[in-house]
Amino acid sequence: LYLDLNNFDAAEPLLLRTLKIRESASTEDNLDLATVLGLLAEVHIGRDRIDNARDTLTRAIGVVEKASGTMHPALAPLLSRLAMIHQRRRNLEDAEKLLRRVVKICEKSIGPEHPAFGKALGRLAEVYLAMEQFQAAEPLLNQALAIVKNAQGENHPDIAGILENQSMLYLSTGRPDKAEPLMQQVVDIYKKAFGPEHPATAEAQNTLGEYFLDLMRLDEAGPLLEATLVAREKSMGPEHPATAQSLNNLAVLHGEKGAFDTAEPLHRRALEIRRKYFGEKHPAVTQSLENMAALLRVKGKGAEAEALLREALDIWETSMGEKHPATAQAHFNLGMLLTASGKYKEAEETFQASRRILEETIGPHSPHLATVFDALARVYEKLEQKPEAAAYTAKAMKATGVKP
């Protein structure tokens, strides 16, 4: 019950006590022990203790395998949750292997027409989407949709999850005309099934609102993003990171409309929530730092904006390392601000840092380097270093496939 209510503080001591009883009363091949470990892993996931969740799930899987073999149905949910952890950490090949096992277990234990088998196919397709293996993902999604729709009807919430992934597939493969109606259908399904303030409804509305925001369809984005904020504040609370995401999106919306004074307090509140929830050095804080810096730059508060971007850079270096693409992007963001502030020498240094990281991590001929080369060319123009400017202009053109 406490887990269903996401009351992890109440659930954890009860589960730890139950675990102690199970451990003293049985060996490591008891399915009841595996059940308790699986529930405890859910607490770890809910409290963002991902390493603890991974270790607990791995132990639970070992218990089931020892007790009942490698194809027992109880393995499927445990393997699926462990795959989710690997997926979150971008260990996609590990996630794929686990989900292939889930598909085999479900097909053998419940059959290929069961909705749980369809959901397993959908989860595997989701990983293929993350791996950008779209040709592998699309038939699995189509098969999953047909199975679940046949078993549970067109308006079941499980259908919505598959439609969400189909819409992402269509967006990723240049078919937005097919994606948009699916996103709206997902909103309608969740709203009908759970009501307008349920977290699933809020997430679907947020996805559609962000889609409209990216397309600068601001009048369509606004009502969706505002409804999402209301739903999240009521269902998750005013200090939840999902609420911070909604505040961030609304701040960006108001910024795009030129309502900078309305946007700024929303950004500041989102940043405060994320600092408090995740900690000062967590990568989740960087989105608020970077977006607020962009707003402050427009408002003429360059010094504060620079401090925020330097903080974001420090977070990425600490959390991901000095030679990670995310760190390269943080250098680039800072370089753009320094350029706008007339600090061309400092900008050159940080753009060069971005270039070195990207050349080492994604290769010296990647088209993603074009923007960095172009930025360097512009800085060298400002520094009146004409040969360097010309060289980087040529590099930018080559990276984008444009002939000089």
Coordinates of C-alpha atoms in Angstrom, one line a residue:
L1 CA 0.0 0.0 0.0
Y2 CA 2.7 2.4 0.9
L3 CA 4.6 1.7 -2.3
D4 CA 1.4 2.3 -4.3
L5 CA 1.2 5.7 -2.6
N6 CA 4.9 6.4 -3.3
N7 CA 5.3 6.7 0.5
F8 CA 8.9 5.3 0.5
D9 CA 9.6 6.6 4.0
A10 CA 6.9 4.4 5.4
A11 CA 7.5 1.4 3.1
E12 CA 11.3 1.0 3.6
P13 CA 11.5 0.1 7.3
L14 CA 8.7 -2.4 6.9
L15 CA 10.4 -4.0 3.9
L16 CA 13.8 -4.1 5.7
R17 CA 12.2 -5.8 8.7
T18 CA 10.5 -8.3 6.4
L19 CA 13.8 -8.9 4.6
K20 CA 15.5 -9.7 7.9
I21 CA 12.8 -12.2 8.8
R22 CA 13.0 -13.9 5.4
E23 CA 16.8 -14.0 5.5
S24 CA 16.8 -15.7 8.9
A25 CA 14.0 -18.1 8.0
S26 CA 15.1 -19.3 4.5
T27 CA 18.1 -19.8 2.2
E28 CA 19.0 -17.8 -0.9
D29 CA 16.7 -19.9 -3.1
N30 CA 13.3 -18.8 -1.7
L31 CA 10.9 -17.0 -4.0
D32 CA 9.4 -15.1 -1.0
L33 CA 12.8 -13.6 -0.4
A34 CA 13.0 -12.5 -4.1
T35 CA 9.6 -10.8 -3.8
V36 CA 10.8 -8.7 -0.8
L37 CA 14.0 -7.8 -2.6
G38 CA 12.0 -6.7 -5.7
L39 CA 9.8 -4.5 -3.6
L40 CA 12.9 -3.0 -1.8
A41 CA 14.4 -2.3 -5.2
E42 CA 11.3 -0.2 -6.0
V43 CA 12.0 1.9 -2.9
H44 CA 15.6 2.4 -4.0
I45 CA 14.4 3.5 -7.4
G46 CA 11.8 5.8 -6.0
R47 CA 14.5 7.5 -3.8
D48 CA 16.9 7.7 -6.7
R49 CA 19.4 5.2 -5.1
I50 CA 20.1 3.6 -8.4
D51 CA 23.2 1.6 -7.4
N52 CA 21.3 0.1 -4.5
A53 CA 18.4 -0.8 -6.8
R54 CA 20.7 -2.4 -9.3
D55 CA 22.4 -4.5 -6.6
T56 CA 19.1 -5.5 -5.0
L57 CA 17.5 -6.5 -8.3
T58 CA 20.6 -8.5 -9.2
R59 CA 20.4 -10.4 -6.0
A60 CA 16.6 -11.0 -6.5
I61 CA 17.3 -12.4 -10.0
G62 CA 19.9 -14.7 -8.6
V63 CA 17.5 -16.0 -5.9
V64 CA 14.8 -16.8 -8.5
E65 CA 17.3 -18.5 -10.9
K66 CA 18.7 -20.6 -8.0
A67 CA 15.2 -21.6 -6.9
S68 CA 13.4 -22.1 -10.2
G69 CA 15.7 -21.8 -13.2
T70 CA 16.4 -19.2 -15.8
M71 CA 12.9 -19.2 -17.4
H72 CA 10.6 -18.7 -14.3
P73 CA 7.9 -16.1 -14.9
A74 CA 8.9 -14.3 -11.7
L75 CA 12.1 -13.2 -13.5
A76 CA 10.3 -11.1 -16.1
P77 CA 9.5 -8.1 -13.9
L78 CA 12.8 -8.2 -12.1
L79 CA 14.8 -8.3 -15.4
S80 CA 12.6 -5.6 -16.9
R81 CA 13.3 -3.2 -13.9
L82 CA 17.0 -4.0 -14.1
A83 CA 16.9 -3.2 -17.8
M84 CA 15.2 0.1 -17.0
I85 CA 18.2 1.0 -14.8
H86 CA 20.7 0.1 -17.6
Q87 CA 18.6 2.2 -20.0
R88 CA 18.6 5.2 -17.7
R89 CA 22.4 5.0 -17.5
R90 CA 22.6 4.5 -21.3
N91 CA 24.0 1.0 -20.9
L92 CA 21.7 0.1 -23.8
E93 CA 23.3 -3.1 -25.0
D94 CA 22.9 -4.5 -21.4
A95 CA 19.3 -3.4 -21.4
E96 CA 18.6 -5.0 -24.7
K97 CA 20.0 -8.4 -23.6
L98 CA 17.8 -8.3 -20.5
L99 CA 14.7 -7.4 -22.4
R100 CA 15.3 -10.1 -24.9
R101 CA 15.2 -12.5 -22.0
V102 CA 12.0 -11.0 -20.8
V103 CA 10.4 -11.5 -24.2
K104 CA 11.4 -15.1 -24.3
I105 CA 10.2 -15.8 -20.7
C106 CA 6.8 -14.1 -21.4
E107 CA 6.3 -15.9 -24.7
K108 CA 7.0 -19.2 -23.1
S109 CA 5.0 -18.7 -19.9
I110 CA 2.0 -16.7 -21.0
G111 CA 1.9 -17.0 -24.8
P112 CA 2.3 -14.5 -27.7
E113 CA -1.3 -13.2 -27.4
H114 CA -1.1 -12.1 -23.8
P115 CA -0.9 -8.3 -23.3
A116 CA 2.2 -8.7 -21.0
F117 CA 4.0 -10.2 -23.9
G118 CA 3.0 -7.2 -26.0
K119 CA 4.3 -4.9 -23.3
A120 CA 7.6 -6.8 -23.3
L121 CA 7.9 -6.3 -27.0
G122 CA 7.2 -2.6 -26.5
R123 CA 9.9 -2.2 -23.9
L124 CA 12.4 -3.9 -26.2
A125 CA 11.4 -1.5 -29.0
E126 CA 11.9 1.4 -26.6
V127 CA 15.5 0.4 -26.1
Y128 CA 16.0 0.1 -29.9
L129 CA 14.6 3.6 -30.2
A130 CA 17.2 4.8 -27.7
M131 CA 19.9 3.0 -29.8
E132 CA 18.5 4.7 -32.9
Q133 CA 17.8 1.3 -34.4
F134 CA 14.5 2.4 -35.9
Q135 CA 14.1 -0.5 -38.3
A136 CA 14.3 -2.9 -35.4
A137 CA 11.9 -0.9 -33.3
E138 CA 9.1 -0.2 -35.7
P139 CA 7.9 -3.8 -36.3
L140 CA 8.1 -4.6 -32.6
L141 CA 5.9 -1.5 -31.8
N142 CA 3.4 -2.5 -34.5
Q143 CA 3.2 -6.1 -33.1
A144 CA 3.0 -4.8 -29.5
L145 CA 0.1 -2.4 -30.4
A146 CA -1.8 -5.1 -32.2
I147 CA -1.5 -7.6 -29.3
V148 CA -2.4 -5.1 -26.5
K149 CA -5.2 -3.6 -28.5
N150 CA -6.7 -7.0 -29.2
A151 CA -6.5 -8.0 -25.6
Q152 CA -7.4 -4.8 -23.8
G153 CA -9.2 -2.5 -26.2
E154 CA -8.2 0.7 -27.9
N155 CA -8.4 3.0 -24.8
H156 CA -6.5 1.0 -22.3
P157 CA -3.6 2.9 -20.6
D158 CA -1.1 0.2 -21.8
I159 CA -2.0 1.3 -25.4
A160 CA -0.9 4.8 -24.6
G161 CA 2.6 3.7 -23.6
I162 CA 3.1 2.0 -27.0
L163 CA 1.6 5.0 -28.8
E164 CA 4.1 7.3 -27.0
N165 CA 7.0 5.3 -28.4
Q166 CA 5.5 5.1 -31.8
S167 CA 5.2 8.9 -31.8
M168 CA 8.9 9.2 -30.8
L169 CA 9.7 6.8 -33.7
Y170 CA 7.8 8.9 -36.2
L171 CA 9.5 12.1 -35.0
S172 CA 12.9 10.5 -35.1
T173 CA 12.4 9.3 -38.7
G174 CA 10.9 12.5 -40.1
R175 CA 7.2 11.7 -39.9
P176 CA 5.8 14.4 -37.6
D177 CA 2.4 14.3 -39.4
K178 CA 2.0 10.8 -38.0
A179 CA 3.5 11.6 -34.5
E180 CA 1.3 14.6 -33.5
P181 CA -2.1 12.8 -33.6
L182 CA -0.6 9.9 -31.6
M183 CA 0.6 12.3 -28.9
Q184 CA -2.9 13.8 -28.7
Q185 CA -4.4 10.3 -28.5
V186 CA -2.1 9.5 -25.6
V187 CA -3.3 12.6 -23.7
D188 CA -6.9 11.6 -24.3
I189 CA -6.4 8.0 -23.2
Y190 CA -4.8 8.9 -19.9
K191 CA -7.2 11.7 -19.2
K192 CA -10.2 9.4 -19.7
A193 CA -8.6 6.5 -17.7
F194 CA -7.0 8.5 -14.8
G195 CA -8.4 12.0 -14.9
P196 CA -6.7 15.4 -15.7
E197 CA -4.5 15.5 -12.7
H198 CA -2.9 12.1 -12.8
P199 CA 0.9 12.0 -13.3
A200 CA 0.6 10.0 -16.5
T201 CA -1.8 12.6 -17.9
A202 CA 0.5 15.3 -16.9
E203 CA 3.5 13.6 -18.5
A204 CA 1.6 13.2 -21.8
Q205 CA 0.4 16.8 -21.8
N206 CA 3.9 17.9 -21.1
T207 CA 5.3 15.9 -24.0
L208 CA 2.8 17.4 -26.4
G209 CA 3.3 20.9 -25.0
E210 CA 7.1 20.6 -25.4
Y211 CA 6.5 19.4 -29.0
F212 CA 4.5 22.6 -29.7
L213 CA 7.1 24.7 -27.8
D214 CA 9.9 23.3 -30.0
L215 CA 7.9 24.3 -33.1
M216 CA 7.2 27.7 -31.7
R217 CA 3.4 27.0 -31.7
L218 CA 3.3 28.9 -28.4
D219 CA -0.5 29.4 -28.3
E220 CA -1.0 25.6 -28.4
A221 CA 1.8 24.9 -26.0
G222 CA 0.7 27.3 -23.3
P223 CA -2.5 25.6 -22.1
L224 CA -0.9 22.2 -22.1
L225 CA 2.1 23.3 -20.1
E226 CA 0.0 25.3 -17.6
A227 CA -2.3 22.3 -17.1
T228 CA 0.7 20.1 -16.6
L229 CA 2.0 22.4 -13.8
V230 CA -1.3 22.4 -12.0
A231 CA -1.5 18.6 -12.2
R232 CA 2.0 18.0 -11.0
E233 CA 1.7 20.5 -8.1
K234 CA -1.4 18.7 -6.9
S235 CA -0.3 15.1 -7.5
M236 CA 3.4 15.3 -6.8
G237 CA 3.8 18.4 -4.7
P238 CA 5.3 21.9 -5.2
E239 CA 8.8 20.7 -4.5
H240 CA 9.0 17.7 -6.9
P241 CA 11.5 17.7 -9.8
A242 CA 8.6 17.1 -12.2
T243 CA 7.1 20.3 -11.0
A244 CA 10.5 22.0 -11.6
Q245 CA 10.4 20.7 -15.2
S246 CA 7.0 22.3 -15.7
L247 CA 8.2 25.6 -14.2
N248 CA 11.2 25.4 -16.6
N249 CA 9.0 24.8 -19.6
L250 CA 6.6 27.7 -18.7
A251 CA 9.6 30.0 -18.2
V252 CA 10.9 29.1 -21.6
L253 CA 7.5 29.7 -23.1
H254 CA 7.2 33.2 -21.5
G255 CA 10.8 33.9 -22.5
E256 CA 9.9 33.1 -26.2
K257 CA 6.9 35.5 -25.9
G258 CA 9.2 38.2 -24.6
A259 CA 7.7 38.2 -21.1
F260 CA 11.1 38.1 -19.4
D261 CA 9.9 39.4 -16.0
T262 CA 7.3 36.6 -15.9
A263 CA 9.9 34.0 -16.9
E264 CA 12.6 34.8 -14.4
P265 CA 10.9 33.9 -11.2
L266 CA 9.7 30.6 -12.7
H267 CA 13.3 29.8 -13.7
R268 CA 14.5 30.7 -10.2
R269 CA 11.9 28.5 -8.5
A270 CA 12.8 25.6 -10.8
L271 CA 16.5 26.0 -10.0
E272 CA 15.7 26.1 -6.2
I273 CA 13.7 22.9 -6.4
R274 CA 16.3 21.0 -8.3
R275 CA 19.2 22.2 -6.0
K276 CA 17.2 21.1 -3.0
Y277 CA 16.0 17.7 -4.4
F278 CA 19.1 16.5 -6.3
G279 CA 21.9 18.5 -4.6
E280 CA 24.1 21.3 -5.8
K281 CA 26.3 19.2 -8.1
H282 CA 23.7 17.0 -9.9
P283 CA 23.5 17.2 -13.7
A284 CA 19.7 17.8 -13.4
V285 CA 20.5 21.2 -12.0
T286 CA 22.3 22.3 -15.2
Q287 CA 19.1 22.7 -17.3
S288 CA 17.9 25.4 -15.0
L289 CA 21.3 27.0 -14.8
E290 CA 21.6 27.1 -18.6
N291 CA 18.1 28.3 -19.3
M292 CA 18.2 31.0 -16.7
A293 CA 21.6 32.1 -18.0
A294 CA 20.1 32.5 -21.5
L295 CA 17.3 34.6 -20.0
L296 CA 19.6 36.8 -17.9
R297 CA 21.8 37.4 -21.0
V298 CA 18.8 38.8 -22.8
K299 CA 17.9 40.9 -19.8
G300 CA 21.4 42.4 -19.8
K301 CA 22.6 40.6 -16.7
G302 CA 25.7 39.2 -18.3
A303 CA 27.8 38.8 -15.1
E304 CA 25.2 36.6 -13.4
A305 CA 24.6 34.6 -16.5
E306 CA 28.3 33.9 -16.8
A307 CA 28.5 32.7 -13.2
L308 CA 25.6 30.3 -13.8
L309 CA 27.2 28.9 -17.0
R310 CA 30.5 28.4 -15.2
E311 CA 28.6 26.6 -12.4
A312 CA 27.0 24.3 -15.0
L313 CA 30.4 23.6 -16.6
D314 CA 31.8 22.7 -13.2
I315 CA 28.9 20.3 -12.6
W316 CA 29.4 18.5 -16.0
E317 CA 33.1 18.2 -15.4
T318 CA 32.5 16.8 -11.9
S319 CA 29.7 14.4 -12.8
M320 CA 30.7 13.3 -16.4
G321 CA 34.4 14.0 -16.6
E322 CA 36.4 16.6 -18.4
K323 CA 36.3 14.7 -21.7
H324 CA 32.5 14.1 -22.1
P325 CA 30.3 15.5 -24.9
A326 CA 28.1 17.1 -22.3
T327 CA 31.1 18.9 -20.9
A328 CA 32.0 20.0 -24.5
Q329 CA 28.5 21.5 -24.8
A330 CA 28.9 23.4 -21.5
H331 CA 32.2 24.9 -22.8
F332 CA 30.4 25.9 -26.0
N333 CA 27.5 27.5 -24.1
L334 CA 29.9 29.5 -22.0
G335 CA 31.9 30.5 -25.1
M336 CA 28.8 31.9 -26.8
L337 CA 28.1 34.1 -23.8
L338 CA 31.7 35.3 -23.5
T339 CA 31.6 36.2 -27.2
A340 CA 28.4 38.2 -26.7
S341 CA 30.1 39.9 -23.8
G342 CA 33.1 40.9 -25.9
K343 CA 35.5 38.6 -24.0
Y344 CA 36.9 37.1 -27.2
K345 CA 40.1 35.7 -25.8
E346 CA 38.3 33.8 -23.0
A347 CA 35.7 32.7 -25.6
E348 CA 38.5 31.4 -27.9
E349 CA 39.9 29.3 -25.0
T350 CA 36.6 27.7 -24.1
F351 CA 35.6 27.0 -27.7
Q352 CA 39.0 25.3 -28.2
A353 CA 38.3 23.2 -25.1
S354 CA 35.0 22.2 -26.6
R355 CA 36.7 21.4 -29.9
R356 CA 39.3 19.2 -28.3
I357 CA 36.8 17.2 -26.4
L358 CA 34.5 16.6 -29.4
E359 CA 37.4 15.6 -31.7
E360 CA 38.5 13.1 -29.1
T361 CA 35.1 11.7 -28.2
I362 CA 33.1 11.8 -31.5
G363 CA 35.9 12.1 -34.0
P364 CA 37.6 14.9 -35.9
H365 CA 35.3 14.7 -38.9
S366 CA 31.9 14.7 -37.2
P367 CA 29.4 17.2 -38.5
H368 CA 28.6 18.1 -34.9
L369 CA 31.9 20.0 -34.9
A370 CA 30.7 22.5 -37.5
T371 CA 29.1 24.8 -35.0
V372 CA 32.2 24.9 -32.9
F373 CA 34.4 25.6 -35.9
D374 CA 32.0 28.4 -37.0
A375 CA 32.1 29.9 -33.5
L376 CA 35.9 29.8 -33.5
A377 CA 36.0 31.5 -36.9
R378 CA 33.8 34.3 -35.7
V379 CA 36.0 34.8 -32.5
Y380 CA 39.2 34.9 -34.6
E381 CA 37.6 37.5 -36.8
K382 CA 36.9 39.6 -33.7
L383 CA 40.5 39.0 -32.6
E384 CA 41.7 40.1 -36.0
Q385 CA 43.5 36.8 -36.5
K386 CA 42.5 36.4 -40.2
P387 CA 44.4 33.2 -41.1
E388 CA 42.9 31.3 -38.1
A389 CA 39.4 32.7 -39.0
A390 CA 39.8 31.5 -42.6
A391 CA 41.0 28.1 -41.5
Y392 CA 38.1 27.5 -39.2
T393 CA 35.6 28.8 -41.7
A394 CA 36.9 26.2 -44.1
K395 CA 36.7 23.5 -41.4
A396 CA 33.1 24.5 -40.7
M397 CA 32.1 24.3 -44.4
K398 CA 33.8 20.9 -44.8
A399 CA 32.1 19.5 -41.7
T400 CA 28.7 20.5 -43.1
G401 CA 29.5 19.2 -46.6
V402 CA 29.6 22.7 -48.2
K403 CA 32.3 23.2 -50.8
P404 CA 34.4 26.4 -50.4

